[in-house]
Amino acid sequence: MPIIVDLAARRLQAGVGDLLGESEHRTIGFSGAGRSRLWIGQELHRRVQQEITATDESYKPEVQVSLEIEIDGWTVLISGRADGVSYRGDDPVRVDEIKTLHFAVDLYNLYFQERLDRYRNQVKLYGLMLSTSEVVPDLRLILVDIVTGDEKHEEVPWSRDSILAWLRQRIHRIVNHEKNRVEHLASLREASGELTFPFPAPRPAQTEIGAAINSALDDSRHLLVRAPTGSGKTAAALYPILKAAMQRGQRVFFLTAKTLQQKLAVETIQRMQPGGFRSLQLRAKSKMCAHTDMICHEEHCPYALEYSLKLIRSGLVDRLLDQCEHLDPDELFATGRDHEVCPFELSLDLLRSADLVVCDYNYVFDPTVGLGALLGGSSLENSVLIIDEAHNLVDRSREYYSPRLRLASIVSARSFCAGRGGTLFDKLDHCLTTLEELVLSTVDHALPEPGAGEDHAELPREELSRIRIEFDSLLLQYFVYKREHDLWIADDPVMSLFLDLARLQRVLELDGEEFVHLVGRSENGERHLRVFCRDAAAFVGEILDRSAGTIAMSATLEPFDFFRDLLGFDSHRTDVLHVRSPFPEENRLVMAIESVDTTYRKRQENFDPIANWLPRLIHPGHNALVLFPSYAFLSAVRDRLPPTKHTVLCQERGSSDADQKALLAALGNGESHIVMAVLGGIFAEGIDYPGRMLSQVVVVSPGLPQFNMERELLKAYYQDRHGHGFGYAYLIPGMTRVVQAAGRLIRSDDDRGVIILMGKRFIDQRYARLLPQEWIDGRPENLLQQDPEEAVRNFFSATD
């Protein structure tokens, strides 16, 4: 339970664990495996309790205890649960505290004495809570080796005076911490009155967004904001949210799908950052690793070795908090490297002191990554979430709950273990062989015909659970072996397989109609088991419901019902805002070419007409971005493209951030280019083409998602649940990509450009209704031009 301090009433409520506080020393990388260590520890607890119960009829395990006590004018309420208590009649005569350790490692750890003192204080607190003026129970600490099961017993001497003296120090430390927190919040409230908009003056659209956000936050409501790209959503949201959060003592999370989107948020924050307000940008662990290999263990990585000791000796956290209002990942990386402490762990240690955190969706919505444990149980209830480009969260959230177990991963782990010998690896081989045979039999039973395929199949939950438990029990011994043989590698196939199995097991336990069990076989014989999540709304919605308020923003957040349904927003707590384009209509020309048919059946016979249209529609001396629904479509048109004076650049599969930067540099070199890329890719979303870098966007086809089993599963689910199967599974996601891509063009009052929608479906009302209404003015036919080439020439003749 979280510590509750009421300064006015001089009242403090806490659990025993909270009073003990966190250890000032922690290690990076575990001597055992976290999940297996927890499970084995629980089993050993139960075993010890059962053994004592068998010999002591008065013994009671898991005894709930509480105490109300006055300390220096403070009323302190303490609650906890003792591992075991022996009684004489109604009087407690001995209190046990059971702790599981890895003796070979932990007993000789540099910080073991500090940990042992914490264990002793814990059992002393239970003794205090159970004692009376007549009864003072004996205390015993039972240490159990998590590998061998061996036990060490320690009688813990104690007195009421000594534990009360320790408790008094802890209470005063907690109270002082709370006073400092309250003072910090008071300084932020005062500074909030001086907070100014990050630009000379808000535009009308920004004022509209700000007013709607203030209204929502005042009532702890959510808000979906659809506003065109370039309308200033980031500043419009951050200004009122920061002001309100500073006044109310709330933390703000600015969440993005891509790192590039974080840059604008950070720049906006720094423009208006008040004194004393701390912001932090979290970067992915892999990109914050300062070592040659990302093996997070103190025995391999010098940045993990004695991490906490180096942190304390250097005073690094306090110094960074004193010196930096914005904690930048590049600066944290350099600082961590210079002081030989892990930059990523340093970021996490700074997290609790941050008033605003800029990070990826994963840190809040991914159940395997979430920051809740670091921030405390009530962190979300006192946080405002800003979800940038929220349309991306629909697919991303489904991925969080769609695990896959590959046969190749099992084979790789078995190969890694082969030849090492010994009881441990014999047991591991038996466990992995059993898992391999289970995957093979499950897939081949569901797919009796040879060849590639994928189909529904009920996954063997009980068998997978038994194997997971067996795997769990071996994992700690495996880590001991790794330690003894210095076997540290970046991509450990045994650990990777365990994590894959654990993710699959976790989702299988969730169950529910949103999950579909699938098995598959590829042409080369590779098999897999997987769970496909058709709808993560319940899981995302649970997080949203706990927040103090969530603002979701995007240029493509309509239809609002679609995103509200699929992201789990409570319809009774969610408002919506549609912001019209603030840019002059004369600065854009939007047209459709209906003479080509880009449907799958007609696509091949239209490759040549599309290729012939492009040089005629792309104006000389200007850069154009041409977007296709797939690489195959792009390649087919590129191969048929007539000679052109433009330099043609094409996106390749697997294009990186470096490729994106190189392309932007090329577009700014003064030559004219045609950039051919795919919808939904790195050149179509989350990227700015400032100034005259881009003058035209051509979108070839609505870009509906590829027809496959997953999409058909979504279609059936959405039809049954929402009555919009095709629309939710295909149409809206496809048209969202179109509008996102077109949004690369007009991002300021000075930008001018032409948007060309190529394909007759764009004037079909079913598709056209999902385009911005300012483009069609109620009639899709308004997109048609009698002479498209002349319309483009006339548009550019006004400025060329």
Coordinates of N, CA, C and O in Angstrom, one line a residue, residues 403-407 435-449 451-461 464 504 508 515-522 525-532 709-710 713:
P403 N 1.2 -12.5 -28.5 CA 2.5 -13.2 -28.5 C 2.6 -14.4 -29.4 O 1.6 -14.9 -29.9
R404 N 3.8 -14.8 -29.7 CA 4.1 -15.9 -30.7 C 5.2 -16.7 -30.1 O 6.2 -16.2 -29.6
L405 N 5.1 -18.0 -30.2 CA 6.1 -19.0 -29.8 C 6.5 -19.7 -31.1 O 5.7 -20.5 -31.7
R406 N 7.8 -19.6 -31.5 CA 8.3 -20.2 -32.7 C 9.1 -21.5 -32.4 O 9.9 -21.5 -31.5
L407 N 8.9 -22.4 -33.3 CA 9.6 -23.7 -33.1 C 11.1 -23.4 -33.3 O 12.0 -24.0 -32.6
L435 N 8.6 -29.3 -25.0 CA 8.0 -28.2 -25.6 C 8.0 -28.3 -27.1 O 7.0 -28.0 -27.8
E436 N 9.2 -28.7 -27.6 CA 9.3 -28.9 -29.1 C 8.3 -29.9 -29.6 O 7.6 -29.6 -30.6
E437 N 8.1 -31.0 -29.0 CA 7.2 -32.0 -29.4 C 5.7 -31.5 -29.3 O 4.9 -31.8 -30.1
L438 N 5.5 -30.7 -28.3 CA 4.1 -30.2 -28.1 C 3.8 -29.2 -29.2 O 2.7 -29.2 -29.8
V439 N 4.7 -28.3 -29.6 CA 4.5 -27.4 -30.7 C 4.3 -28.2 -32.0 O 3.3 -27.9 -32.8
L440 N 5.1 -29.2 -32.3 CA 5.0 -30.0 -33.5 C 3.7 -30.7 -33.6 O 3.0 -30.6 -34.6
S441 N 3.3 -31.3 -32.5 CA 2.0 -32.1 -32.5 C 0.8 -31.2 -32.6 O -0.2 -31.5 -33.3
T442 N 0.9 -30.0 -31.9 CA -0.3 -29.1 -32.0 C -0.5 -28.5 -33.4 O -1.6 -28.5 -33.9
V443 N 0.6 -28.1 -34.0 CA 0.5 -27.6 -35.4 C 0.1 -28.6 -36.4 O -0.8 -28.4 -37.2
D444 N 0.8 -29.8 -36.3 CA 0.5 -30.8 -37.3 C -0.9 -31.4 -37.2 O -1.5 -31.9 -38.1
H445 N -1.4 -31.4 -35.9 CA -2.8 -31.9 -35.8 C -3.8 -31.0 -36.4 O -4.8 -31.4 -37.0
A446 N -3.5 -29.7 -36.2 CA -4.5 -28.7 -36.8 C -4.3 -28.5 -38.2 O -5.2 -28.1 -38.9
L447 N -3.1 -28.8 -38.8 CA -2.8 -28.6 -40.2 C -2.3 -29.9 -40.7 O -1.1 -30.2 -41.0
P448 N -3.2 -30.9 -40.9 CA -2.8 -32.3 -41.3 C -2.2 -32.3 -42.7 O -1.4 -33.2 -43.1
E449 N -2.7 -31.4 -43.6 CA -2.2 -31.4 -45.0 C -0.8 -30.8 -45.0 O -0.5 -29.8 -44.3
G451 N 2.5 -28.6 -46.3 CA 2.6 -27.3 -46.9 C 2.4 -26.2 -45.9 O 2.0 -26.4 -44.7
A452 N 2.5 -25.0 -46.4 CA 2.3 -23.8 -45.6 C 0.8 -23.6 -45.3 O -0.1 -23.9 -46.1
G453 N 0.6 -22.9 -44.1 CA -0.8 -22.6 -43.8 C -0.9 -22.1 -42.4 O 0.1 -22.2 -41.6
E454 N -2.0 -21.5 -42.0 CA -2.3 -21.1 -40.7 C -3.8 -21.3 -40.4 O -4.6 -21.0 -41.3
D455 N -4.1 -21.7 -39.2 CA -5.5 -22.0 -38.9 C -5.8 -21.9 -37.4 O -4.9 -21.8 -36.6
H456 N -7.1 -21.8 -37.1 CA -7.5 -21.8 -35.7 C -7.1 -23.2 -35.0 O -7.2 -24.2 -35.7
A457 N -6.8 -23.1 -33.8 CA -6.5 -24.3 -33.0 C -6.5 -23.9 -31.5 O -6.0 -22.9 -31.1
E458 N -7.1 -24.7 -30.7 CA -7.1 -24.5 -29.3 C -5.7 -24.8 -28.7 O -5.2 -26.0 -28.9
L459 N -5.0 -23.8 -28.2 CA -3.7 -24.1 -27.7 C -3.7 -24.8 -26.4 O -4.6 -24.6 -25.6
P460 N -2.7 -25.7 -26.2 CA -2.7 -26.6 -25.0 C -2.3 -25.9 -23.8 O -1.1 -25.9 -23.4
R461 N -3.2 -25.2 -23.1 CA -2.8 -24.3 -22.0 C -2.2 -25.1 -20.9 O -1.2 -24.6 -20.3
L464 N 1.3 -26.3 -21.7 CA 2.2 -25.2 -21.7 C 2.5 -24.6 -20.3 O 3.6 -24.2 -20.0
L504 N 3.4 -15.7 -23.8 CA 2.3 -16.5 -24.3 C 1.5 -17.0 -23.2 O 0.2 -17.0 -23.2
L508 N -2.5 -16.2 -22.5 CA -3.4 -17.4 -22.5 C -4.3 -17.3 -21.2 O -5.4 -17.7 -21.2
F515 N -9.5 -12.7 -28.0 CA -8.3 -13.5 -28.4 C -8.6 -14.7 -29.3 O -9.7 -15.4 -29.1
V516 N -7.8 -14.9 -30.3 CA -7.9 -16.1 -31.2 C -6.6 -16.9 -31.1 O -5.5 -16.3 -31.3
H517 N -6.7 -18.2 -30.9 CA -5.6 -19.1 -30.9 C -5.3 -19.5 -32.4 O -6.2 -20.0 -33.0
L518 N -4.0 -19.4 -32.8 CA -3.7 -19.8 -34.1 C -2.4 -20.6 -34.1 O -1.5 -20.5 -33.3
V519 N -2.3 -21.5 -35.1 CA -1.1 -22.3 -35.3 C -0.7 -22.1 -36.8 O -1.6 -21.9 -37.6
G520 N 0.6 -22.2 -37.1 CA 1.0 -22.0 -38.5 C 2.2 -22.8 -38.8 O 3.0 -23.2 -38.0
R521 N 2.4 -23.0 -40.2 CA 3.5 -23.7 -40.7 C 3.9 -22.9 -42.0 O 3.1 -22.6 -42.8
S522 N 5.2 -22.6 -42.1 CA 5.7 -21.9 -43.3 C 6.2 -23.0 -44.4 O 6.3 -24.2 -44.1
G525 N 8.9 -25.3 -43.3 CA 8.6 -26.2 -42.2 C 8.6 -25.6 -40.9 O 8.4 -26.3 -39.9
E526 N 8.9 -24.3 -40.8 CA 8.9 -23.6 -39.5 C 7.5 -23.6 -39.0 O 6.5 -23.3 -39.7
R527 N 7.3 -23.9 -37.7 CA 6.0 -23.9 -37.0 C 6.0 -22.8 -36.0 O 7.0 -22.4 -35.4
H528 N 4.7 -22.4 -35.6 CA 4.5 -21.5 -34.5 C 3.2 -21.7 -33.9 O 2.2 -22.2 -34.5
L529 N 3.1 -21.3 -32.6 CA 1.8 -21.1 -31.9 C 1.7 -19.6 -31.6 O 2.7 -19.0 -31.3
R530 N 0.5 -19.1 -31.7 CA 0.4 -17.7 -31.4 C -1.0 -17.4 -31.0 O -2.0 -18.1 -31.3
V531 N -1.1 -16.2 -30.2 CA -2.4 -15.7 -29.9 C -2.6 -14.4 -30.6 O -1.7 -13.5 -30.5
F532 N -3.6 -14.2 -31.3 CA -3.9 -12.9 -32.0 C -5.0 -12.1 -31.2 O -6.1 -12.6 -31.0
M709 N -5.6 -13.5 -43.1 CA -6.4 -14.1 -42.0 C -6.6 -13.1 -40.9 O -7.8 -13.0 -40.3
E710 N -5.6 -12.4 -40.5 CA -5.8 -11.5 -39.3 C -6.9 -10.4 -39.6 O -7.7 -10.1 -38.8
L713 N -10.2 -11.9 -39.5 CA -10.6 -12.1 -38.1 C -11.1 -10.8 -37.5 O -12.1 -10.8 -36.7

